[in-house]
Amino acid sequence: LMQKIWGISSVSIAAQIGTFPLALYYFHQFPVYFILSNLIVIPAAFIILLLSILLLLSPIKLMINLFSMLLNAIINLLNSSILLIGKIPFSAIKEVYISEITLFLILFILLSFSIYLQMKKRIFIHYTLFLACILFSIQLYEKINYKNDNRLIIYSIPNQNAIDLIQGNQHIIFIDSSLYENPKKLLYAGSAFWKQQGLNSFEKSSKVVFGINEELSAPSYLLGKSHLILKNSVICFNHSSHEDRLINVFRNKIALINKAGLIDQDQIFNYDKIVLNTQMNNAFITFLKRNYPRSIRPKIHHLGIDNYFEIAF
């Protein structure tokens, strides 16, 4: 019995070592109790395969019904067992992101070390250690880069505000109350980006809802009814009117437009970036491009083209 258990466990470990880089890359999680689950899955899979073949080859209806009942019972038992293991605390390490370079480095490290185990040639240990050093260097660079990273992301959700303030590996999401109560549109627009950047999920991130507080001040931002002020940037929602001298002190002056209607042409040149998050304003964009050269008109970004708009601050 112990030999059978060890045989299944060794197959599980070997399969997990070979596939975990792909699982991290595509599914962003690692199963902690894979040996326990495979002790159930591997024997059950063999029995399911055997019963399926017998079911297909059975010439008698009574045998077909018998094999069908057994097959159904085993599949239900297998599913219930896996769900039960999934409910054990810390059953999976989730929200893990690795880049394509990291994926291939891990695969080459595993391949190089496997060749060493088979051929016992020291050169492959050197290759393994060299690739591991490159991998750790990339991870260190990404961590340093994330730590010093300060960005602002405006997500493409038509006619609604969804702004992400990213500082290092932390982020604060500024959203409308409708998105807070029903975040499906935000998750569709941002979840892939958060995983790619190694950021917290919507549930674990800090959230600020527009409209709850007229003014909200924090060390990294100042939120007003019609604007969001950062260290050297200001975002004005739906082109709120401001005096030139109040706007010009900021390096990034952005107008976020997410309501229908033409933009005020007299005030629009106070900004150096216009982000359109609505289906209208095509006529106004055409007017700007025809009448004003690129050097003096504000840069226009339409969120209908991309999933998000990003600036560094």
PDB file of N, CA and C in Angstrom, residues 239-272:
ATOM      1  N   HIS A 239     -14.804  68.343 -17.606  1.00  0.00           N
ATOM      2  CA  HIS A 239     -14.370  69.682 -17.944  1.00  0.00           C
ATOM      3  C   HIS A 239     -14.938  70.729 -16.988  1.00  0.00           C
ATOM      4  N   SER A 240     -14.623  70.575 -15.724  1.00  0.00           N
ATOM      5  CA  SER A 240     -14.996  71.606 -14.755  1.00  0.00           C
ATOM      6  C   SER A 240     -14.194  72.870 -15.032  1.00  0.00           C
ATOM      7  N   SER A 241     -14.829  74.030 -14.916  1.00  0.00           N
ATOM      8  CA  SER A 241     -14.152  75.298 -15.222  1.00  0.00           C
ATOM      9  C   SER A 241     -13.185  75.667 -14.105  1.00  0.00           C
ATOM     10  N   HIS A 242     -11.966  75.986 -14.483  1.00  0.00           N
ATOM     11  CA  HIS A 242     -10.959  76.444 -13.531  1.00  0.00           C
ATOM     12  C   HIS A 242     -10.227  77.623 -14.149  1.00  0.00           C
ATOM     13  N   GLU A 243      -9.729  78.489 -13.313  1.00  0.00           N
ATOM     14  CA  GLU A 243      -8.899  79.582 -13.814  1.00  0.00           C
ATOM     15  C   GLU A 243      -7.553  79.047 -14.281  1.00  0.00           C
ATOM     16  N   ASP A 244      -6.994  79.706 -15.297  1.00  0.00           N
ATOM     17  CA  ASP A 244      -5.735  79.249 -15.875  1.00  0.00           C
ATOM     18  C   ASP A 244      -4.634  79.144 -14.822  1.00  0.00           C
ATOM     19  N   ARG A 245      -4.549  80.109 -13.923  1.00  0.00           N
ATOM     20  CA  ARG A 245      -3.452  80.135 -12.953  1.00  0.00           C
ATOM     21  C   ARG A 245      -3.544  78.980 -11.958  1.00  0.00           C
ATOM     22  N   LEU A 246      -4.738  78.454 -11.718  1.00  0.00           N
ATOM     23  CA  LEU A 246      -4.891  77.314 -10.823  1.00  0.00           C
ATOM     24  C   LEU A 246      -4.512  76.009 -11.500  1.00  0.00           C
ATOM     25  N   ILE A 247      -4.687  75.939 -12.801  1.00  0.00           N
ATOM     26  CA  ILE A 247      -4.404  74.723 -13.559  1.00  0.00           C
ATOM     27  C   ILE A 247      -2.926  74.625 -13.919  1.00  0.00           C
ATOM     28  N   ASN A 248      -2.316  75.733 -14.266  1.00  0.00           N
ATOM     29  CA  ASN A 248      -0.970  75.722 -14.851  1.00  0.00           C
ATOM     30  C   ASN A 248       0.136  75.288 -13.906  1.00  0.00           C
ATOM     31  N   VAL A 249      -0.137  75.201 -12.620  1.00  0.00           N
ATOM     32  CA  VAL A 249       0.906  74.782 -11.684  1.00  0.00           C
ATOM     33  C   VAL A 249       1.180  73.282 -11.774  1.00  0.00           C
ATOM     34  N   PHE A 250       0.317  72.528 -12.461  1.00  0.00           N
ATOM     35  CA  PHE A 250       0.477  71.076 -12.552  1.00  0.00           C
ATOM     36  C   PHE A 250       1.155  70.684 -13.864  1.00  0.00           C
ATOM     37  N   ARG A 251       1.974  69.640 -13.772  1.00  0.00           N
ATOM     38  CA  ARG A 251       2.667  69.169 -14.969  1.00  0.00           C
ATOM     39  C   ARG A 251       1.703  68.477 -15.926  1.00  0.00           C
ATOM     40  N   ASN A 252       0.803  67.634 -15.383  1.00  0.00           N
ATOM     41  CA  ASN A 252      -0.202  66.950 -16.201  1.00  0.00           C
ATOM     42  C   ASN A 252      -1.569  67.546 -15.906  1.00  0.00           C
ATOM     43  N   LYS A 253      -2.168  68.142 -16.919  1.00  0.00           N
ATOM     44  CA  LYS A 253      -3.507  68.730 -16.785  1.00  0.00           C
ATOM     45  C   LYS A 253      -4.450  67.935 -17.684  1.00  0.00           C
ATOM     46  N   ILE A 254      -5.333  67.174 -17.063  1.00  0.00           N
ATOM     47  CA  ILE A 254      -6.151  66.219 -17.807  1.00  0.00           C
ATOM     48  C   ILE A 254      -7.627  66.529 -17.610  1.00  0.00           C
ATOM     49  N   ALA A 255      -8.373  66.524 -18.694  1.00  0.00           N
ATOM     50  CA  ALA A 255      -9.829  66.635 -18.630  1.00  0.00           C
ATOM     51  C   ALA A 255     -10.414  65.264 -18.970  1.00  0.00           C
ATOM     52  N   LEU A 256     -11.155  64.686 -18.042  1.00  0.00           N
ATOM     53  CA  LEU A 256     -11.805  63.394 -18.265  1.00  0.00           C
ATOM     54  C   LEU A 256     -13.272  63.654 -18.600  1.00  0.00           C
ATOM     55  N   ILE A 257     -13.666  63.313 -19.813  1.00  0.00           N
ATOM     56  CA  ILE A 257     -15.026  63.594 -20.290  1.00  0.00           C
ATOM     57  C   ILE A 257     -15.779  62.276 -20.417  1.00  0.00           C
ATOM     58  N   ASN A 258     -16.842  62.122 -19.650  1.00  0.00           N
ATOM     59  CA  ASN A 258     -17.633  60.888 -19.753  1.00  0.00           C
ATOM     60  C   ASN A 258     -19.139  61.164 -19.791  1.00  0.00           C
ATOM     61  N   LYS A 259     -19.497  62.397 -20.199  1.00  0.00           N
ATOM     62  CA  LYS A 259     -20.907  62.727 -20.373  1.00  0.00           C
ATOM     63  C   LYS A 259     -21.128  63.288 -21.768  1.00  0.00           C
ATOM     64  N   ALA A 260     -22.287  63.029 -22.313  1.00  0.00           N
ATOM     65  CA  ALA A 260     -22.603  63.477 -23.664  1.00  0.00           C
ATOM     66  C   ALA A 260     -22.647  65.000 -23.729  1.00  0.00           C
ATOM     67  N   GLY A 261     -22.373  65.532 -24.913  1.00  0.00           N
ATOM     68  CA  GLY A 261     -22.394  66.984 -25.102  1.00  0.00           C
ATOM     69  C   GLY A 261     -21.044  67.487 -25.564  1.00  0.00           C
ATOM     70  N   LEU A 262     -21.022  68.599 -26.242  1.00  0.00           N
ATOM     71  CA  LEU A 262     -19.777  69.159 -26.743  1.00  0.00           C
ATOM     72  C   LEU A 262     -18.962  69.757 -25.612  1.00  0.00           C
ATOM     73  N   ILE A 263     -17.639  69.712 -25.770  1.00  0.00           N
ATOM     74  CA  ILE A 263     -16.742  70.303 -24.788  1.00  0.00           C
ATOM     75  C   ILE A 263     -16.655  71.802 -25.050  1.00  0.00           C
ATOM     76  N   ASP A 264     -16.549  72.574 -24.003  1.00  0.00           N
ATOM     77  CA  ASP A 264     -16.422  74.021 -24.114  1.00  0.00           C
ATOM     78  C   ASP A 264     -15.110  74.359 -24.819  1.00  0.00           C
ATOM     79  N   GLN A 265     -15.224  74.907 -26.026  1.00  0.00           N
ATOM     80  CA  GLN A 265     -14.026  75.163 -26.831  1.00  0.00           C
ATOM     81  C   GLN A 265     -13.169  76.279 -26.250  1.00  0.00           C
ATOM     82  N   ASP A 266     -13.753  77.199 -25.479  1.00  0.00           N
ATOM     83  CA  ASP A 266     -12.982  78.321 -24.931  1.00  0.00           C
ATOM     84  C   ASP A 266     -12.046  77.864 -23.813  1.00  0.00           C
ATOM     85  N   GLN A 267     -12.456  76.863 -23.062  1.00  0.00           N
ATOM     86  CA  GLN A 267     -11.685  76.430 -21.906  1.00  0.00           C
ATOM     87  C   GLN A 267     -10.808  75.207 -22.167  1.00  0.00           C
ATOM     88  N   ILE A 268     -11.037  74.515 -23.257  1.00  0.00           N
ATOM     89  CA  ILE A 268     -10.404  73.217 -23.461  1.00  0.00           C
ATOM     90  C   ILE A 268      -8.887  73.316 -23.578  1.00  0.00           C
ATOM     91  N   PHE A 269      -8.364  74.476 -24.009  1.00  0.00           N
ATOM     92  CA  PHE A 269      -6.922  74.602 -24.196  1.00  0.00           C
ATOM     93  C   PHE A 269      -6.191  74.862 -22.880  1.00  0.00           C
ATOM     94  N   ASN A 270      -6.926  74.895 -21.769  1.00  0.00           N
ATOM     95  CA  ASN A 270      -6.273  74.928 -20.460  1.00  0.00           C
ATOM     96  C   ASN A 270      -5.619  73.594 -20.131  1.00  0.00           C
ATOM     97  N   TYR A 271      -6.024  72.538 -20.826  1.00  0.00           N
ATOM     98  CA  TYR A 271      -5.539  71.191 -20.542  1.00  0.00           C
ATOM     99  C   TYR A 271      -4.545  70.743 -21.606  1.00  0.00           C
ATOM    100  N   ASP A 272      -3.652  69.847 -21.228  1.00  0.00           N
ATOM    101  CA  ASP A 272      -2.729  69.287 -22.222  1.00  0.00           C
ATOM    102  C   ASP A 272      -3.114  67.874 -22.630  1.00  0.00           C
TER     103      ASP A 272
END
